[in-house]
mmCIF file of C-alpha atoms in Angstrom:
data_model
loop_
_atom_site.group_PDB
_atom_site.id
_atom_site.type_symbol
_atom_site.label_atom_id
_atom_site.label_comp_id
_atom_site.label_asym_id
_atom_site.label_seq_id
_atom_site.Cartn_x
_atom_site.Cartn_y
_atom_site.Cartn_z
ATOM 1 C CA MET A 1 -65.195 46.006 44.736
ATOM 2 C CA LEU A 2 -66.707 42.619 45.577
ATOM 3 C CA TYR A 3 -67.817 42.219 41.963
ATOM 4 C CA CYS A 4 -64.305 42.961 40.689
ATOM 5 C CA TYR A 5 -62.813 40.430 43.104
ATOM 6 C CA SER A 6 -65.376 37.813 42.069
ATOM 7 C CA MET A 7 -64.607 38.352 38.379
ATOM 8 C CA PHE A 8 -60.875 38.199 39.071
ATOM 9 C CA HIS A 9 -61.338 34.959 40.997
ATOM 10 C CA ARG A 10 -63.376 33.393 38.165
ATOM 11 C CA VAL A 11 -60.821 34.429 35.544
ATOM 12 C CA THR A 12 -58.022 32.985 37.674
ATOM 13 C CA LEU A 13 -59.864 29.689 38.074
ATOM 14 C CA MET A 14 -60.577 29.561 34.332
ATOM 15 C CA SER A 15 -56.902 30.233 33.569
ATOM 16 C CA ARG A 16 -55.838 27.486 35.915
ATOM 17 C CA ALA A 17 -58.355 25.062 34.389
ATOM 18 C CA PHE A 18 -57.090 25.903 30.919
ATOM 19 C CA ALA A 19 -53.516 25.365 32.041
ATOM 20 C CA VAL A 20 -54.436 22.001 33.541
ATOM 21 C CA ARG A 21 -56.255 20.924 30.356
ATOM 22 C CA THR A 22 -53.272 22.029 28.275
ATOM 23 C CA MET A 23 -50.945 20.033 30.506
ATOM 24 C CA VAL A 24 -53.178 16.949 30.288
ATOM 25 C CA VAL A 25 -53.276 17.172 26.481
ATOM 26 C CA ALA A 26 -49.509 17.534 26.392
ATOM 27 C CA VAL A 27 -49.017 14.555 28.697
ATOM 28 C CA LEU A 28 -51.400 12.462 26.590
ATOM 29 C CA ALA A 29 -49.560 13.455 23.424
ATOM 30 C CA LEU A 30 -46.235 12.490 24.981
ATOM 31 C CA THR A 31 -47.724 9.201 26.162
ATOM 32 C CA VAL A 32 -49.027 8.386 22.675
ATOM 33 C CA ALA A 33 -45.696 9.352 21.144
ATOM 34 C CA ALA A 34 -43.829 7.217 23.669
ATOM 35 C CA ALA A 35 -46.133 4.279 22.963
ATOM 36 C CA GLY A 36 -45.571 4.714 19.239
ATOM 37 C CA ALA A 37 -41.823 4.841 19.754
ATOM 38 C CA ALA A 38 -42.012 1.728 21.917
ATOM 39 C CA ASN A 39 -43.997 -0.099 19.249
ATOM 40 C CA GLU A 40 -41.501 1.016 16.613
ATOM 41 C CA ALA A 41 -38.652 -0.166 18.825
ATOM 42 C CA ALA A 42 -40.408 -3.474 19.327
ATOM 43 C CA GLY A 43 -40.561 -3.779 15.560
ATOM 44 C CA ARG A 44 -42.580 -6.120 13.430
ATOM 45 C CA THR A 45 -42.514 -9.889 13.131
ATOM 46 C CA VAL A 46 -42.830 -11.298 9.619
ATOM 47 C CA ARG A 47 -43.445 -15.012 9.017
ATOM 48 C CA LEU A 48 -42.342 -16.073 5.549
ATOM 49 C CA LEU A 49 -42.423 -19.307 3.562
ATOM 50 C CA THR A 50 -40.421 -19.507 0.326
ATOM 51 C CA VAL A 51 -41.530 -21.989 -2.322
ATOM 52 C CA GLY A 52 -38.582 -21.818 -4.651
ATOM 53 C CA ASN A 53 -34.967 -22.834 -5.108
ATOM 54 C CA SER A 54 -31.459 -21.495 -4.547
ATOM 55 C CA PHE A 55 -32.496 -18.094 -5.901
ATOM 56 C CA SER A 56 -35.006 -17.635 -3.059
ATOM 57 C CA GLN A 57 -32.253 -18.685 -0.649
ATOM 58 C CA ASN A 58 -29.925 -16.123 -2.244
ATOM 59 C CA ALA A 59 -32.477 -13.315 -2.026
ATOM 60 C CA THR A 60 -33.297 -13.958 1.647
ATOM 61 C CA HIS A 61 -29.780 -14.770 2.871
ATOM 62 C CA TYR A 62 -29.370 -11.410 4.617
ATOM 63 C CA LEU A 63 -33.055 -10.687 5.220
ATOM 64 C CA GLY A 64 -32.913 -11.726 8.863
ATOM 65 C CA ASP A 65 -29.861 -9.528 9.438
ATOM 66 C CA LEU A 66 -31.578 -6.485 7.942
ATOM 67 C CA ALA A 67 -34.652 -7.162 10.072
ATOM 68 C CA LYS A 68 -32.611 -7.547 13.251
ATOM 69 C CA ALA A 69 -30.706 -4.317 12.609
ATOM 70 C CA ALA A 70 -34.042 -2.475 12.312
ATOM 71 C CA GLY A 71 -35.509 -4.051 15.448
ATOM 72 C CA ASP A 72 -37.722 -6.449 13.502
ATOM 73 C CA ILE A 73 -38.010 -10.241 13.577
ATOM 74 C CA LEU A 74 -38.023 -12.650 10.644
ATOM 75 C CA GLU A 75 -39.389 -16.173 10.945
ATOM 76 C CA ILE A 76 -38.530 -17.993 7.735
ATOM 77 C CA HIS A 77 -39.578 -21.437 6.541
ATOM 78 C CA ARG A 78 -38.431 -23.029 3.298
ATOM 79 C CA ALA A 79 -39.975 -25.347 0.731
ATOM 80 C CA ASP A 80 -37.066 -25.092 -1.692
ATOM 81 C CA ILE A 81 -35.566 -27.498 -4.218
ATOM 82 C CA GLY A 82 -32.321 -26.651 -5.991
ATOM 83 C CA GLY A 83 -32.985 -25.627 -9.596
ATOM 84 C CA SER A 84 -36.700 -26.348 -9.293
ATOM 85 C CA THR A 85 -39.475 -25.054 -11.516
ATOM 86 C CA MET A 86 -43.038 -24.184 -10.592
ATOM 87 C CA GLN A 87 -44.058 -27.438 -12.246
ATOM 88 C CA GLN A 88 -41.854 -29.472 -9.886
ATOM 89 C CA HIS A 89 -43.336 -27.806 -6.823
ATOM 90 C CA TRP A 90 -46.858 -28.451 -8.055
ATOM 91 C CA GLU A 91 -46.097 -32.086 -8.839
ATOM 92 C CA LYS A 92 -44.658 -32.536 -5.352
ATOM 93 C CA ALA A 93 -47.876 -31.156 -3.853
ATOM 94 C CA GLU A 94 -49.880 -33.544 -6.043
ATOM 95 C CA ASN A 95 -47.719 -36.479 -4.965
ATOM 96 C CA HIS A 96 -48.439 -35.691 -1.336
ATOM 97 C CA GLU A 97 -52.164 -35.478 -1.982
ATOM 98 C CA ARG A 98 -52.122 -38.874 -3.685
ATOM 99 C CA ASP A 99 -49.990 -40.555 -1.045
ATOM 100 C CA PRO A 100 -49.258 -38.644 2.183
ATOM 101 C CA GLN A 101 -46.907 -41.427 3.294
ATOM 102 C CA SER A 102 -44.656 -41.185 0.242
ATOM 103 C CA THR A 103 -41.397 -39.240 0.432
ATOM 104 C CA ASN A 104 -42.070 -38.002 -3.115
ATOM 105 C CA GLY A 105 -44.296 -35.319 -1.663
ATOM 106 C CA LEU A 106 -41.782 -34.126 0.918
ATOM 107 C CA TYR A 107 -39.054 -31.511 0.891
ATOM 108 C CA ALA A 108 -35.613 -31.761 2.509
ATOM 109 C CA THR A 109 -37.306 -30.665 5.743
ATOM 110 C CA ARG A 110 -39.215 -33.974 5.643
ATOM 111 C CA ARG A 111 -42.422 -31.973 5.413
ATOM 112 C CA SER A 112 -44.875 -31.471 2.569
ATOM 113 C CA LEU A 113 -45.985 -28.112 1.224
ATOM 114 C CA LYS A 114 -49.350 -28.623 2.909
ATOM 115 C CA GLN A 115 -47.638 -29.229 6.239
ATOM 116 C CA GLU A 116 -45.537 -26.102 5.834
ATOM 117 C CA LEU A 117 -48.666 -24.095 5.043
ATOM 118 C CA THR A 118 -50.768 -25.426 7.904
ATOM 119 C CA SER A 119 -48.238 -25.936 10.706
ATOM 120 C CA ASN A 120 -47.304 -22.300 11.257
ATOM 121 C CA PRO A 121 -49.129 -18.988 10.852
ATOM 122 C CA LEU A 122 -47.716 -17.226 7.801
ATOM 123 C CA ASP A 123 -47.779 -13.625 6.629
ATOM 124 C CA PHE A 124 -46.249 -14.209 3.204
ATOM 125 C CA VAL A 125 -45.607 -17.084 0.820
ATOM 126 C CA THR A 126 -43.378 -16.483 -2.196
ATOM 127 C CA ILE A 127 -43.334 -18.469 -5.414
ATOM 128 C CA GLN A 128 -40.891 -18.143 -8.308
ATOM 129 C CA GLN A 129 -39.900 -19.735 -11.576
ATOM 130 C CA ALA A 130 -36.560 -21.461 -12.173
ATOM 131 C CA SER A 131 -34.164 -18.893 -13.597
ATOM 132 C CA ILE A 132 -33.310 -20.959 -16.666
ATOM 133 C CA ARG A 133 -37.044 -21.001 -17.568
ATOM 134 C CA SER A 134 -37.879 -17.498 -16.352
ATOM 135 C CA HIS A 135 -37.850 -15.998 -19.857
ATOM 136 C CA ASP A 136 -40.528 -18.414 -21.120
ATOM 137 C CA LEU A 137 -44.044 -17.365 -20.129
ATOM 138 C CA ASN A 138 -45.462 -20.736 -21.185
ATOM 139 C CA THR A 139 -43.547 -22.532 -18.413
ATOM 140 C CA TYR A 140 -45.450 -20.591 -15.723
ATOM 141 C CA ARG A 141 -48.833 -21.898 -16.813
ATOM 142 C CA PRO A 142 -50.825 -23.554 -15.370
ATOM 143 C CA TYR A 143 -48.489 -24.154 -12.412
ATOM 144 C CA ALA A 144 -48.400 -20.622 -10.996
ATOM 145 C CA ARG A 145 -52.193 -20.605 -10.732
ATOM 146 C CA GLN A 146 -52.283 -24.123 -9.272
ATOM 147 C CA LEU A 147 -49.712 -23.240 -6.634
ATOM 148 C CA TYR A 148 -51.521 -20.000 -5.804
ATOM 149 C CA ASP A 149 -54.851 -21.770 -5.322
ATOM 150 C CA TYR A 150 -53.233 -24.517 -3.248
ATOM 151 C CA ILE A 151 -51.504 -22.004 -0.987
ATOM 152 C CA LYS A 152 -54.659 -19.927 -0.471
ATOM 153 C CA LYS A 153 -56.629 -23.069 0.312
ATOM 154 C CA HIS A 154 -54.309 -24.170 3.099
ATOM 155 C CA ALA A 155 -53.057 -20.774 4.299
ATOM 156 C CA PRO A 156 -55.882 -18.370 3.426
ATOM 157 C CA LYS A 157 -54.544 -15.524 5.576
ATOM 158 C CA ALA A 158 -51.112 -15.536 3.963
ATOM 159 C CA GLU A 159 -50.341 -13.113 1.153
ATOM 160 C CA VAL A 160 -48.908 -14.820 -1.911
ATOM 161 C CA ILE A 161 -46.192 -12.787 -3.636
ATOM 162 C CA LEU A 162 -44.433 -13.571 -6.897
ATOM 163 C CA HIS A 163 -40.659 -13.416 -6.488
ATOM 164 C CA GLU A 164 -39.143 -12.051 -9.684
ATOM 165 C CA THR A 165 -35.728 -13.644 -10.230
ATOM 166 C CA TRP A 166 -32.854 -11.941 -12.039
ATOM 167 C CA ALA A 167 -31.013 -12.132 -15.340
ATOM 168 C CA TYR A 168 -27.605 -13.796 -15.482
ATOM 169 C CA ARG A 169 -24.371 -11.824 -15.458
ATOM 170 C CA VAL A 170 -23.541 -10.144 -18.741
ATOM 171 C CA ASP A 171 -20.562 -12.487 -19.322
ATOM 172 C CA ASP A 172 -22.389 -15.697 -18.383
ATOM 173 C CA PRO A 173 -21.661 -18.606 -20.787
ATOM 174 C CA ARG A 174 -25.366 -18.695 -21.672
ATOM 175 C CA PHE A 175 -24.834 -15.558 -23.713
ATOM 176 C CA ALA A 176 -21.704 -16.833 -25.467
ATOM 177 C CA VAL A 177 -23.513 -19.435 -27.594
ATOM 178 C CA LYS A 178 -23.024 -18.586 -31.250
ATOM 179 C CA SER A 179 -26.361 -19.995 -32.402
ATOM 180 C CA PRO A 180 -28.820 -20.005 -29.479
ATOM 181 C CA LYS A 181 -31.990 -22.069 -29.744
ATOM 182 C CA ALA A 182 -35.201 -20.345 -30.790
ATOM 183 C CA GLY A 183 -36.598 -18.335 -27.892
ATOM 184 C CA GLU A 184 -33.359 -18.560 -25.903
ATOM 185 C CA PRO A 185 -32.158 -15.109 -24.745
ATOM 186 C CA ALA A 186 -28.886 -14.171 -26.399
ATOM 187 C CA THR A 187 -27.953 -11.338 -24.029
ATOM 188 C CA GLN A 188 -28.517 -10.206 -20.460
ATOM 189 C CA LEU A 189 -30.863 -7.499 -21.737
ATOM 190 C CA GLU A 190 -32.984 -10.005 -23.656
ATOM 191 C CA MET A 191 -33.202 -12.272 -20.619
ATOM 192 C CA TYR A 192 -34.162 -9.354 -18.396
ATOM 193 C CA GLN A 193 -36.842 -8.093 -20.776
ATOM 194 C CA SER A 194 -38.429 -11.495 -21.308
ATOM 195 C CA LEU A 195 -38.429 -12.560 -17.658
ATOM 196 C CA THR A 196 -39.820 -9.180 -16.608
ATOM 197 C CA ASN A 197 -42.667 -9.548 -19.088
ATOM 198 C CA ALA A 198 -43.381 -13.105 -17.909
ATOM 199 C CA TYR A 199 -43.401 -12.283 -14.202
ATOM 200 C CA ARG A 200 -45.525 -9.167 -14.638
ATOM 201 C CA THR A 201 -48.016 -11.058 -16.787
ATOM 202 C CA ILE A 202 -48.397 -13.823 -14.207
ATOM 203 C CA ALA A 203 -48.639 -11.314 -11.355
ATOM 204 C CA ARG A 204 -51.551 -9.617 -13.156
ATOM 205 C CA GLU A 205 -53.251 -12.950 -13.845
ATOM 206 C CA LEU A 206 -53.007 -13.985 -10.196
ATOM 207 C CA GLY A 207 -53.728 -10.524 -8.817
ATOM 208 C CA VAL A 208 -50.631 -10.597 -6.595
ATOM 209 C CA LEU A 209 -47.752 -8.298 -5.791
ATOM 210 C CA LEU A 210 -44.421 -8.734 -7.534
ATOM 211 C CA LEU A 211 -41.130 -8.697 -5.629
ATOM 212 C CA PRO A 212 -39.101 -6.763 -8.236
ATOM 213 C CA VAL A 213 -35.704 -8.287 -7.421
ATOM 214 C CA GLY A 214 -34.904 -8.848 -11.084
ATOM 215 C CA GLU A 215 -35.564 -5.208 -11.883
ATOM 216 C CA ALA A 216 -33.356 -4.080 -9.000
ATOM 217 C CA PHE A 217 -30.553 -6.339 -10.274
ATOM 218 C CA TYR A 218 -30.722 -4.940 -13.783
ATOM 219 C CA LEU A 219 -30.893 -1.335 -12.596
ATOM 220 C CA ALA A 220 -27.841 -1.824 -10.387
ATOM 221 C CA ASP A 221 -25.971 -3.887 -12.983
ATOM 222 C CA THR A 222 -26.307 -1.193 -15.634
ATOM 223 C CA ASP A 223 -25.590 1.815 -13.409
ATOM 224 C CA PRO A 224 -22.834 4.020 -14.931
ATOM 225 C CA LYS A 225 -20.875 4.087 -11.648
ATOM 226 C CA TRP A 226 -21.803 0.923 -9.771
ATOM 227 C CA GLY A 227 -22.579 -1.482 -12.605
ATOM 228 C CA PHE A 228 -20.390 -4.531 -13.281
ATOM 229 C CA ARG A 229 -17.966 -4.407 -16.203
ATOM 230 C CA PRO A 230 -16.264 -7.632 -17.414
ATOM 231 C CA ASP A 231 -12.484 -7.855 -17.202
ATOM 232 C CA THR A 232 -11.654 -8.390 -20.875
ATOM 233 C CA ALA A 233 -7.936 -8.800 -20.178
ATOM 234 C CA PHE A 234 -8.472 -11.971 -18.132
ATOM 235 C CA ASP A 235 -7.807 -15.256 -19.943
ATOM 236 C CA ALA A 236 -9.602 -18.059 -18.118
ATOM 237 C CA LYS A 237 -7.839 -20.743 -20.174
ATOM 238 C CA GLN A 238 -4.369 -19.556 -19.129
ATOM 239 C CA ALA A 239 -5.209 -18.604 -15.522
ATOM 240 C CA GLN A 240 -3.276 -20.182 -12.667
ATOM 241 C CA ILE A 241 -4.563 -20.467 -9.097
ATOM 242 C CA PRO A 242 -5.340 -18.116 -7.352
ATOM 243 C CA ALA A 243 -5.650 -15.613 -10.237
ATOM 244 C CA LEU A 244 -9.124 -14.156 -10.809
ATOM 245 C CA PRO A 245 -10.437 -11.345 -13.021
ATOM 246 C CA ASP A 246 -11.482 -7.970 -11.679
ATOM 247 C CA GLN A 247 -15.100 -8.512 -10.605
ATOM 248 C CA THR A 248 -15.692 -5.199 -8.852
ATOM 249 C CA HIS A 249 -19.398 -4.518 -8.188
ATOM 250 C CA SER A 250 -20.498 -7.941 -9.433
ATOM 251 C CA LEU A 251 -23.938 -8.921 -8.157
ATOM 252 C CA HIS A 252 -23.312 -12.530 -9.188
ATOM 253 C CA ALA A 253 -20.943 -15.164 -7.831
ATOM 254 C CA GLY A 254 -18.817 -15.066 -10.990
ATOM 255 C CA TRP A 255 -15.394 -16.654 -11.440
ATOM 256 C CA ARG A 256 -13.969 -18.678 -8.549
ATOM 257 C CA TRP A 257 -11.606 -21.547 -7.812
ATOM 258 C CA GLN A 258 -13.305 -24.698 -6.573
ATOM 259 C CA LYS A 259 -12.235 -28.189 -5.695
ATOM 260 C CA SER A 260 -12.771 -30.570 -8.599
ATOM 261 C CA LYS A 261 -15.462 -33.237 -8.156
ATOM 262 C CA THR A 262 -13.102 -35.922 -9.444
ATOM 263 C CA SER A 263 -9.853 -34.908 -7.723
ATOM 264 C CA ASP A 264 -8.317 -32.688 -5.044
ATOM 265 C CA GLN A 265 -7.205 -30.156 -7.612
ATOM 266 C CA GLN A 266 -8.676 -26.672 -7.744
ATOM 267 C CA LYS A 267 -10.634 -25.835 -10.867
ATOM 268 C CA LEU A 268 -11.609 -22.413 -12.176
ATOM 269 C CA SER A 269 -15.375 -22.189 -12.620
ATOM 270 C CA MET A 270 -17.864 -19.541 -13.611
ATOM 271 C CA ASP A 271 -21.236 -18.982 -11.928
ATOM 272 C CA GLY A 272 -23.027 -16.102 -13.556
ATOM 273 C CA HIS A 273 -26.397 -17.346 -12.303
ATOM 274 C CA HIS A 274 -26.393 -17.165 -8.521
ATOM 275 C CA ALA A 275 -25.999 -14.031 -6.458
ATOM 276 C CA GLY A 276 -22.779 -13.095 -4.739
ATOM 277 C CA VAL A 277 -22.616 -11.047 -1.538
ATOM 278 C CA ALA A 278 -23.759 -7.817 -3.240
ATOM 279 C CA GLY A 279 -26.609 -9.560 -5.075
ATOM 280 C CA GLU A 280 -27.771 -11.346 -1.959
ATOM 281 C CA TYR A 281 -27.793 -8.045 -0.115
ATOM 282 C CA LEU A 282 -29.721 -6.297 -2.881
ATOM 283 C CA GLY A 283 -32.313 -9.074 -3.011
ATOM 284 C CA ALA A 284 -32.760 -8.959 0.751
ATOM 285 C CA CYS A 285 -33.216 -5.176 0.614
ATOM 286 C CA VAL A 286 -36.093 -5.601 -1.836
ATOM 287 C CA PHE A 287 -37.678 -8.337 0.269
ATOM 288 C CA TYR A 288 -37.323 -6.207 3.411
ATOM 289 C CA GLU A 289 -39.022 -3.141 1.947
ATOM 290 C CA VAL A 290 -41.952 -5.134 0.581
ATOM 291 C CA MET A 291 -42.546 -7.391 3.574
ATOM 292 C CA PHE A 292 -41.743 -5.111 6.487
ATOM 293 C CA GLY A 293 -43.213 -2.003 4.896
ATOM 294 C CA LYS A 294 -40.247 0.175 5.869
ATOM 295 C CA THR A 295 -37.477 1.861 3.949
ATOM 296 C CA VAL A 296 -34.226 -0.059 3.960
ATOM 297 C CA VAL A 297 -32.221 3.103 3.287
ATOM 298 C CA GLY A 298 -30.056 3.764 6.318
ATOM 299 C CA ASN A 299 -30.228 0.219 7.690
ATOM 300 C CA THR A 300 -27.050 -0.340 9.696
ATOM 301 C CA PHE A 301 -26.397 -3.926 8.607
ATOM 302 C CA THR A 302 -23.683 -4.379 5.972
ATOM 303 C CA PRO A 303 -22.304 -7.870 5.282
ATOM 304 C CA ALA A 304 -18.585 -8.543 5.415
ATOM 305 C CA GLY A 305 -16.905 -7.912 2.080
ATOM 306 C CA LEU A 306 -19.331 -5.192 0.961
ATOM 307 C CA ALA A 307 -18.139 -1.595 1.051
ATOM 308 C CA PRO A 308 -20.450 0.782 2.980
ATOM 309 C CA ASP A 309 -20.889 3.130 0.005
ATOM 310 C CA HIS A 310 -21.765 0.207 -2.276
ATOM 311 C CA ALA A 311 -24.225 -1.080 0.331
ATOM 312 C CA ARG A 312 -25.866 2.338 0.479
ATOM 313 C CA PHE A 313 -26.223 2.362 -3.315
ATOM 314 C CA LEU A 314 -27.874 -1.062 -3.200
ATOM 315 C CA GLN A 315 -30.251 0.104 -0.457
ATOM 316 C CA GLU A 316 -31.241 3.134 -2.512
ATOM 317 C CA THR A 317 -31.672 1.014 -5.651
ATOM 318 C CA ALA A 318 -33.971 -1.408 -3.823
ATOM 319 C CA HIS A 319 -35.978 1.478 -2.373
ATOM 320 C CA GLN A 320 -36.345 3.144 -5.764
ATOM 321 C CA VAL A 321 -37.531 -0.023 -7.468
ATOM 322 C CA VAL A 322 -40.009 -0.939 -4.732
ATOM 323 C CA GLN A 323 -41.471 2.559 -4.661
ATOM 324 C CA GLN A 324 -41.862 2.569 -8.442
ATOM 325 C CA ASN A 325 -43.474 -0.841 -8.567
ATOM 326 C CA ILE A 326 -45.358 -1.118 -5.298
ATOM 327 C CA GLY A 327 -45.081 2.046 -3.239
ATOM 328 C CA ARG A 328 -45.316 -0.083 -0.141
#
């Protein structure tokens, strides 16, 4: 009888010990999960410097909003010059090295590229070619390599990424020239193919990641449902303010009325180069996925003027392109 009681007592103690251990493991698991959730809620801070032009400003216009909506933080610095090429950025860096006191080596921020690289810790630095030269591989060399080496010298911990710009809108005046110069792209497709080849070639030479914004633009622009289709019934020569063509789903700024530079009159102008609201959103979605390492699909931020279903399509397009090219 005593033996049976002793065995029963030992089994009971062992059962209790097992229950306690199980409870401890469960509590630890919940604690780890809670800590992970807290870290996710706290989000990630990304510090970015763009070395580019208006296209880098376009592509990052909504990046901070996407980050904020996901609980992340974007710290962005700019070394941008409107319409600038890689050559211009390199020459500005050289000017600063020759004469640090000269304004020729400074950006609009009144800082040089070296100062931007050394004054703040950076996670990423993007470089890009001017869109009008993006189809010509020869214009990237040797400046892409020189900029890369300069950036790594002064910000060795930053990751340099090549920002692929996009082709112009299908009805841009660039493609209406009857006899384009040799090497000049005659269509949106030709521009897309040549700039894609140039950017990918340079990315391989430098051993850097490519921000496939241009690919995302082309994929969205040629989608059977969401792609832009020119309004062939619109006559720009006969148009009266405020008439505009149907520009549904345009990723580019397109036709708009602007104040004339020489008078107070409104003038109809066409900008098939720069991104409109939808294009800026698409570019930011690509940047977000690459730099924050999270899917943008389901992000709650949608800019004013962009329909929710169109925004969702652009999110999914960005995600598809990033996964195919980077898988990050």
